[in-house]
PDB file of C-alpha atoms in Angstrom:
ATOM      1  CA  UNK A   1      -0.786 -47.216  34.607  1.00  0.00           C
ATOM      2  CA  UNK A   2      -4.454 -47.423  34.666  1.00  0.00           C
ATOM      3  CA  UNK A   3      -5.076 -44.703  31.669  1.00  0.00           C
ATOM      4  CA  UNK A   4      -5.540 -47.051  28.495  1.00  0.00           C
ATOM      5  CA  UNK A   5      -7.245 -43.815  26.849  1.00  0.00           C
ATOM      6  CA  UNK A   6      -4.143 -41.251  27.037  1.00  0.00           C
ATOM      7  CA  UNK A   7      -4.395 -40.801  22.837  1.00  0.00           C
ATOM      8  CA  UNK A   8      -8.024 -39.566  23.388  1.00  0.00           C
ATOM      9  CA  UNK A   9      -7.418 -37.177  26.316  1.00  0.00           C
ATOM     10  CA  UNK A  10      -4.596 -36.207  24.596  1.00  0.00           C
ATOM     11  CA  UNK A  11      -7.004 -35.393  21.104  1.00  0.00           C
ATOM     12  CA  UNK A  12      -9.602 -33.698  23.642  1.00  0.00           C
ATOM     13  CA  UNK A  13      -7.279 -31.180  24.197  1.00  0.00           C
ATOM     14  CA  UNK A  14      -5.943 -29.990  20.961  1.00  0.00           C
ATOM     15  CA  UNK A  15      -6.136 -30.637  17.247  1.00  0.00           C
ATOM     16  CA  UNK A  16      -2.429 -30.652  16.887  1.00  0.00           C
ATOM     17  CA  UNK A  17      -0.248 -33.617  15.919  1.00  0.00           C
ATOM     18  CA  UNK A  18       0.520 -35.927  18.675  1.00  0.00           C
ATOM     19  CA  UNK A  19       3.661 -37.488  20.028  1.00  0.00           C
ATOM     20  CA  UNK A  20       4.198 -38.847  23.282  1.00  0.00           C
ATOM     21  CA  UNK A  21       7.594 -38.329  25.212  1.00  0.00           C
ATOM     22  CA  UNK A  22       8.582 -41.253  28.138  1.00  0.00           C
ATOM     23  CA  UNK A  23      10.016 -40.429  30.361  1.00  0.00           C
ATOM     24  CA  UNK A  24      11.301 -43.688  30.919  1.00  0.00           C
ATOM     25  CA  UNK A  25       9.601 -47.481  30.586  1.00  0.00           C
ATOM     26  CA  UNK A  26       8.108 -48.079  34.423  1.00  0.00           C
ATOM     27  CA  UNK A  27       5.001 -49.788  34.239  1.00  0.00           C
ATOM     28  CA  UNK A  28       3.223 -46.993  35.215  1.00  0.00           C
ATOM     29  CA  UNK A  29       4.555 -44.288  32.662  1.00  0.00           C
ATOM     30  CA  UNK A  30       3.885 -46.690  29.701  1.00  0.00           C
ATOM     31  CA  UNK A  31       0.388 -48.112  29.852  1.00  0.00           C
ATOM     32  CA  UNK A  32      -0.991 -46.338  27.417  1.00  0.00           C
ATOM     33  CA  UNK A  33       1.738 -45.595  24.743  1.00  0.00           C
ATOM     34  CA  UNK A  34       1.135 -48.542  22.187  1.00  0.00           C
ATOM     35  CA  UNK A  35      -1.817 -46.119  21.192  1.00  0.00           C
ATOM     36  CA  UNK A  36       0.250 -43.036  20.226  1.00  0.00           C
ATOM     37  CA  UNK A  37       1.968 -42.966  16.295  1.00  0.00           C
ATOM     38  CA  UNK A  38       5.039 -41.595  17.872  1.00  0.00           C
ATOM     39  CA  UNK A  39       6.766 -42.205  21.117  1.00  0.00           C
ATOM     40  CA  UNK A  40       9.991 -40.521  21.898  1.00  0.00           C
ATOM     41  CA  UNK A  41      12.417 -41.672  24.598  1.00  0.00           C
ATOM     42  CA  UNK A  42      15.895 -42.254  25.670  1.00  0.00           C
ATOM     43  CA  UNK A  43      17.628 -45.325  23.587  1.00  0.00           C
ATOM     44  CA  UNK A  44      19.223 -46.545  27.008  1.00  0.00           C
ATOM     45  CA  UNK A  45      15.495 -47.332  27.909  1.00  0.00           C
ATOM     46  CA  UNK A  46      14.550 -49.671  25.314  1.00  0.00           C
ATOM     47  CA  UNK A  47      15.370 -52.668  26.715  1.00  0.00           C
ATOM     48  CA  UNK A  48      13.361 -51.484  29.916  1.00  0.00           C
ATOM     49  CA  UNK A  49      10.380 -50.733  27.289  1.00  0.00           C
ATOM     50  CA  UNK A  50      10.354 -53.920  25.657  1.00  0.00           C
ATOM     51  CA  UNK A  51      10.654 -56.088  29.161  1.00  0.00           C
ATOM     52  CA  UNK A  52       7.591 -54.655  29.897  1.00  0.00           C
ATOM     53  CA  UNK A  53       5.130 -55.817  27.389  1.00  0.00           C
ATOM     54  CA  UNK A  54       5.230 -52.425  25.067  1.00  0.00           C
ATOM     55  CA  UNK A  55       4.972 -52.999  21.469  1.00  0.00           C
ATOM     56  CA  UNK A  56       5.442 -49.875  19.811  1.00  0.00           C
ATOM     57  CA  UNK A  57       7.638 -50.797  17.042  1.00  0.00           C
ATOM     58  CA  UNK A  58      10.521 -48.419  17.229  1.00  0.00           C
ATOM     59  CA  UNK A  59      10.521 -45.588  19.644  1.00  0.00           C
ATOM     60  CA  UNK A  60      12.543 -42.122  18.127  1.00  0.00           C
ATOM     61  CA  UNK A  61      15.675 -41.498  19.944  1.00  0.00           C
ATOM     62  CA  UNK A  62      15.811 -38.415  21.936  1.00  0.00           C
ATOM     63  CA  UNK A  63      19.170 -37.345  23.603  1.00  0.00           C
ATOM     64  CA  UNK A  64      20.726 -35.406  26.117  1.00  0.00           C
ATOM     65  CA  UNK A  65      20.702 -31.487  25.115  1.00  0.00           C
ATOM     66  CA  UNK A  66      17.903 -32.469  22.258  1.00  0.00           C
ATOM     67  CA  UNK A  67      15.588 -29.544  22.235  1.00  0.00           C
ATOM     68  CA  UNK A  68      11.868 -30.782  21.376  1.00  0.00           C
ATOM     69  CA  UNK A  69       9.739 -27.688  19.871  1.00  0.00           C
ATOM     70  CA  UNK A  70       6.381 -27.405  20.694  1.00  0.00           C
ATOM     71  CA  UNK A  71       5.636 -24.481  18.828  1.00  0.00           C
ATOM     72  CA  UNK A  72       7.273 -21.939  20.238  1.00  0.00           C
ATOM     73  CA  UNK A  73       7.674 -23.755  23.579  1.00  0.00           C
ATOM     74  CA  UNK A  74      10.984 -25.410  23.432  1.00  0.00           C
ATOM     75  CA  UNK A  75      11.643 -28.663  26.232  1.00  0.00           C
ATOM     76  CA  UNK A  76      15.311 -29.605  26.560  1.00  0.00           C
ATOM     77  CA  UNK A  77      15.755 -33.246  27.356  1.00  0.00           C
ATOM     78  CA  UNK A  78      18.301 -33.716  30.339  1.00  0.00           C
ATOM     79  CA  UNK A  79      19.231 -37.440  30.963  1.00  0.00           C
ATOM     80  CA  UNK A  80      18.676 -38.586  34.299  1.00  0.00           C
ATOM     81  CA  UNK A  81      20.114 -42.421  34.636  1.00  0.00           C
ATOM     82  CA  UNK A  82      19.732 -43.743  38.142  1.00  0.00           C
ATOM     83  CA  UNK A  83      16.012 -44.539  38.530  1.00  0.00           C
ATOM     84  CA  UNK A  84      16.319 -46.435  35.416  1.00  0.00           C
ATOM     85  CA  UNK A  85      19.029 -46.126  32.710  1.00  0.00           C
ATOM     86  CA  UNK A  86      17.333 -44.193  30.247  1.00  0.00           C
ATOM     87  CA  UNK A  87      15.276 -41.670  32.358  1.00  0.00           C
ATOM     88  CA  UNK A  88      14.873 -38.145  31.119  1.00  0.00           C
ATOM     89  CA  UNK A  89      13.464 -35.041  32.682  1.00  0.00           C
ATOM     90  CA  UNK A  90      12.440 -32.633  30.297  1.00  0.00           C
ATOM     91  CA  UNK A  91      13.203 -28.679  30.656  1.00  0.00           C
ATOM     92  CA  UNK A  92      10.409 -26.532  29.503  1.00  0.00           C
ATOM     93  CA  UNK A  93      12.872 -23.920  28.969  1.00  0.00           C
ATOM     94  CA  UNK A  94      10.670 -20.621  28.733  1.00  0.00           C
ATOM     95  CA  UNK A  95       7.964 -21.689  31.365  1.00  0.00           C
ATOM     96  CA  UNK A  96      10.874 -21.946  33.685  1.00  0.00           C
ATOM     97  CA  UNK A  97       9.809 -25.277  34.886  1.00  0.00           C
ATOM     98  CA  UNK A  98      11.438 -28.450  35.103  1.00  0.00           C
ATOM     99  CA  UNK A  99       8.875 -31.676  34.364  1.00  0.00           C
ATOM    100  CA  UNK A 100      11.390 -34.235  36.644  1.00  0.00           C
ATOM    101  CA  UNK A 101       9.242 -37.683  36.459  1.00  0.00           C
ATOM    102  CA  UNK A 102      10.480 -39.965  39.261  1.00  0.00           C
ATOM    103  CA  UNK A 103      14.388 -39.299  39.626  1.00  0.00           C
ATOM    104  CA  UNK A 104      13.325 -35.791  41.730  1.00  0.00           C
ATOM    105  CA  UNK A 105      10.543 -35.496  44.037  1.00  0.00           C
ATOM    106  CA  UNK A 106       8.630 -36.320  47.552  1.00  0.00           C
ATOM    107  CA  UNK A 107       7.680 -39.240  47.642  1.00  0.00           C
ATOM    108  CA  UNK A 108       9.111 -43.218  47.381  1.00  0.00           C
ATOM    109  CA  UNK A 109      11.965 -43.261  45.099  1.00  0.00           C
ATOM    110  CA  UNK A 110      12.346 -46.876  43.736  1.00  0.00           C
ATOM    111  CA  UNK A 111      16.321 -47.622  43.605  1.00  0.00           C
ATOM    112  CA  UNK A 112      16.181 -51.565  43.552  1.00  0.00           C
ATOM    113  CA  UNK A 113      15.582 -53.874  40.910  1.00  0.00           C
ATOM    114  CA  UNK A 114      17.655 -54.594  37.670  1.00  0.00           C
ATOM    115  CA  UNK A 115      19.599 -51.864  35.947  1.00  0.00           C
ATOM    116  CA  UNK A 116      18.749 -49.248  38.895  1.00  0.00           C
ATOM    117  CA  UNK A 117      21.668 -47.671  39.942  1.00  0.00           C
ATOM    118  CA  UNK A 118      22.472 -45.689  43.580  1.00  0.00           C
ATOM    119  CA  UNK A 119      25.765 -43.607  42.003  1.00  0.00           C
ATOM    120  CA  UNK A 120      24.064 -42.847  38.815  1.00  0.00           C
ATOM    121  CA  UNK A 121      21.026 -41.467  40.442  1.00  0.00           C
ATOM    122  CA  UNK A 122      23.282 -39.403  42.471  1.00  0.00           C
ATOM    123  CA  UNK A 123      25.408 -37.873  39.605  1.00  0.00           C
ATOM    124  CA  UNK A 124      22.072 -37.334  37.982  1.00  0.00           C
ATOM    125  CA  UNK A 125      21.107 -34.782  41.206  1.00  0.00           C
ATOM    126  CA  UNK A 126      24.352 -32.977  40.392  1.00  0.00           C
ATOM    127  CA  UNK A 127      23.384 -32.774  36.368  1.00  0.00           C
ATOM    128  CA  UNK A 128      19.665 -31.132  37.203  1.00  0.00           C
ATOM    129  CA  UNK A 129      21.005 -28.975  39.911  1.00  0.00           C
ATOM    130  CA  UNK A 130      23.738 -27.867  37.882  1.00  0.00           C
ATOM    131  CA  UNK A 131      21.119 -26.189  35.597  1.00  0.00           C
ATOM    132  CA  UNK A 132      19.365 -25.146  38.561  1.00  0.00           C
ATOM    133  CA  UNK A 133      18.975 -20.918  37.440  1.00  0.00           C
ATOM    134  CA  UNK A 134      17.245 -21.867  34.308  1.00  0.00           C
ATOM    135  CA  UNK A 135      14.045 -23.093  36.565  1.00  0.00           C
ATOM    136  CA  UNK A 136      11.874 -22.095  39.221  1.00  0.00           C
ATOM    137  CA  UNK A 137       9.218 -25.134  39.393  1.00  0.00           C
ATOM    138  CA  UNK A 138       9.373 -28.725  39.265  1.00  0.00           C
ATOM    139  CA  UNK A 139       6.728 -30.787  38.390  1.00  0.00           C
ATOM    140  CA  UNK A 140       7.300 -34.943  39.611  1.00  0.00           C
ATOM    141  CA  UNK A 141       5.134 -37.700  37.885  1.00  0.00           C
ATOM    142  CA  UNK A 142       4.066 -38.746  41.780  1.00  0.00           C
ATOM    143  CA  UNK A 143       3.720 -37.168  45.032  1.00  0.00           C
ATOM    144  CA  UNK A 144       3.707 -33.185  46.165  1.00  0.00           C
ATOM    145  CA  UNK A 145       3.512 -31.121  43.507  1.00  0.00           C
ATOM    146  CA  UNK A 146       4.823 -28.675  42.592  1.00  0.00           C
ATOM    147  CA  UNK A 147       8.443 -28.875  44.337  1.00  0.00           C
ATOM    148  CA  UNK A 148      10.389 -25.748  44.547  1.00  0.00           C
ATOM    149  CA  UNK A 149      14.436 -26.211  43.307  1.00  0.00           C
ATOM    150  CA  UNK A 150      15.763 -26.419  46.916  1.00  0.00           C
ATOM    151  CA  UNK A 151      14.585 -30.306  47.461  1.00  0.00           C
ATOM    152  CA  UNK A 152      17.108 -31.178  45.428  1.00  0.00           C
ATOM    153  CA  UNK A 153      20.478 -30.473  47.474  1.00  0.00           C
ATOM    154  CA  UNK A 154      18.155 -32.066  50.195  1.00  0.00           C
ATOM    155  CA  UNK A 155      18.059 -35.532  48.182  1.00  0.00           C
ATOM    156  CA  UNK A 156      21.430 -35.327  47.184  1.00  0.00           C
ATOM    157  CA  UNK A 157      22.671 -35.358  51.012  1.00  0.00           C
ATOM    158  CA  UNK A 158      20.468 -38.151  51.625  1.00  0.00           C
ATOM    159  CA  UNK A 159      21.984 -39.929  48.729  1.00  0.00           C
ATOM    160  CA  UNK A 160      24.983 -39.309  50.269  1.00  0.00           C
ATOM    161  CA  UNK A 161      24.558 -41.056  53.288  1.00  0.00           C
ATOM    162  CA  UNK A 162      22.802 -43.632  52.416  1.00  0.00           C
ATOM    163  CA  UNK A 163      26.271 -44.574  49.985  1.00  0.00           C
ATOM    164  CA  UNK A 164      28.533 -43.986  52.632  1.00  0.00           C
ATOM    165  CA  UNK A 165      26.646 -46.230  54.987  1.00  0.00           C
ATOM    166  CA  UNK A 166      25.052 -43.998  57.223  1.00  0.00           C
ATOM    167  CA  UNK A 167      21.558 -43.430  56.654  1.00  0.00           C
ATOM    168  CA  UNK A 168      19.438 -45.882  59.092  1.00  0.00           C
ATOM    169  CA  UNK A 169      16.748 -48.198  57.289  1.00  0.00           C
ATOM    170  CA  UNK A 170      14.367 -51.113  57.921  1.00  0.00           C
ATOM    171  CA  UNK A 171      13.963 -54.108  55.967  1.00  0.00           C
ATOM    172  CA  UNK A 172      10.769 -54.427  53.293  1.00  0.00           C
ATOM    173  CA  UNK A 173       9.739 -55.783  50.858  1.00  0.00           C
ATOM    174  CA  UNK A 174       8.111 -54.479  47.339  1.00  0.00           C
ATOM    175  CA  UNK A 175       6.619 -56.929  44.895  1.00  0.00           C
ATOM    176  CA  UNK A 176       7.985 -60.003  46.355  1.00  0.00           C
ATOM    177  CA  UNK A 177      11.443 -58.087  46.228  1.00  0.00           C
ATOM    178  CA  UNK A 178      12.975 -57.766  49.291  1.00  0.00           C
ATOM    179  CA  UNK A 179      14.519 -54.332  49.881  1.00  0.00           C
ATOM    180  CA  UNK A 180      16.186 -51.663  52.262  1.00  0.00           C
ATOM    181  CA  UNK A 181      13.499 -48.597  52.920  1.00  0.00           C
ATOM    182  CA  UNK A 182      15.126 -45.103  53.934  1.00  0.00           C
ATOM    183  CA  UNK A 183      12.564 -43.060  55.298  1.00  0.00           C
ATOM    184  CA  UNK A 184      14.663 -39.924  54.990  1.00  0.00           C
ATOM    185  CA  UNK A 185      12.269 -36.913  55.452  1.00  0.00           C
ATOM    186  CA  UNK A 186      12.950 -35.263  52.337  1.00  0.00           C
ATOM    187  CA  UNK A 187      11.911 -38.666  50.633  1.00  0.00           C
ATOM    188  CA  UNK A 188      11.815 -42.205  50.852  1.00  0.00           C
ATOM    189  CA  UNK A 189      14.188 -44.735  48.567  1.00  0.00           C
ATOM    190  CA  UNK A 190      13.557 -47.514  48.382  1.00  0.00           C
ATOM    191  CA  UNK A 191      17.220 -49.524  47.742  1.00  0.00           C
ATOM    192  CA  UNK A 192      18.394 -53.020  46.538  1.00  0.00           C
ATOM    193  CA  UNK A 193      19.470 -55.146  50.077  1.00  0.00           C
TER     194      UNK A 193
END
């Protein structure tokens, strides 16, 4: 959110060509994309991208099952709606590590606003650990890292009751938006009231 410079970090590192892959269009996963030529992401996040000030003229599409070659290090895009409709996690497949941006990790999970979705996020816990024996790492965009594979069943039973009702929370509030705050242990979500 705070890194206007990512293009020139980015060039400090390597004299390849540059694109930049989002994740999805949070505030703080965008701030310094408008400086990049391209910008891949998931179409469903567009709308999200463009609500929040981007201007990058026309992001390329990347899908579900699109495989994006770094030169001989191959990452698999794997949708991940929930968090926000068009959020990806990306599978570097022969590193063995899963790069899971906000939908899996340790720390506050945000689950309220417009176009977040509870059952999405869920189903999206089932699609990551579903492909669970083709990684041993995960990397998050915030919190502990790196996760190990197994906090993943651990966020899916918390999902679980907090949609059937039975997951205790307190009343909060996050940018003027009031919301429901499950401090869960394995993480906390932070929900729509």
């Amino acid at each position: 959110m705070t890194t206007k410079n990512a293009r020139e970090i980015a060039e400090s590192l390597t004299d390849l060509p540059l694109q930049l892959i989002t994740t999805h269009a949070d505030i703080d996963h965008i701030a310094g994309n408008d400086a990049f030529d391209t910008v891949l992401m998931h179409p469903a996040e567009y709308v999200n991208y463009i609500s929040r000030g981007a201007s990058h003229p026309s992001p390329t599409p990347v899908w579900d099952g699109d495989e994006i070659d770094l030169g001989g290090r191959p990452l698999r895009v794997i949708t991940q709606p929930g968090h926000t409709p068009g959020s990806i996690a990306l599978l570097d497949i022969n590193q063995r590590v899963l790069f899971s941006a906000d939908s899996v990790q340790d720390g506050e999970i945000f689950l309220f606003g417009p176009m977040r979705n509870l059952i999405g996020y869920r189903q999206s816990l089932d699609k990551v650990w579903a492909c669970r024996t083709e990684y041993d790492t995960i990397y998050p965009s915030h919190a502990s890292l790196p996760l190990k594979p197994d906090i993943i069943p651990e966020l899916m039973a918390c999902m679980d009751q907090i949609l059937a009702g039975k997951a205790s929370f307190r009343q909060g509030e996050r940018f003027g938006v009031p919301i429901k705050i499950y401090e869960m242990g394995t993480a906390v979500f932070l929900c729509d009231e």
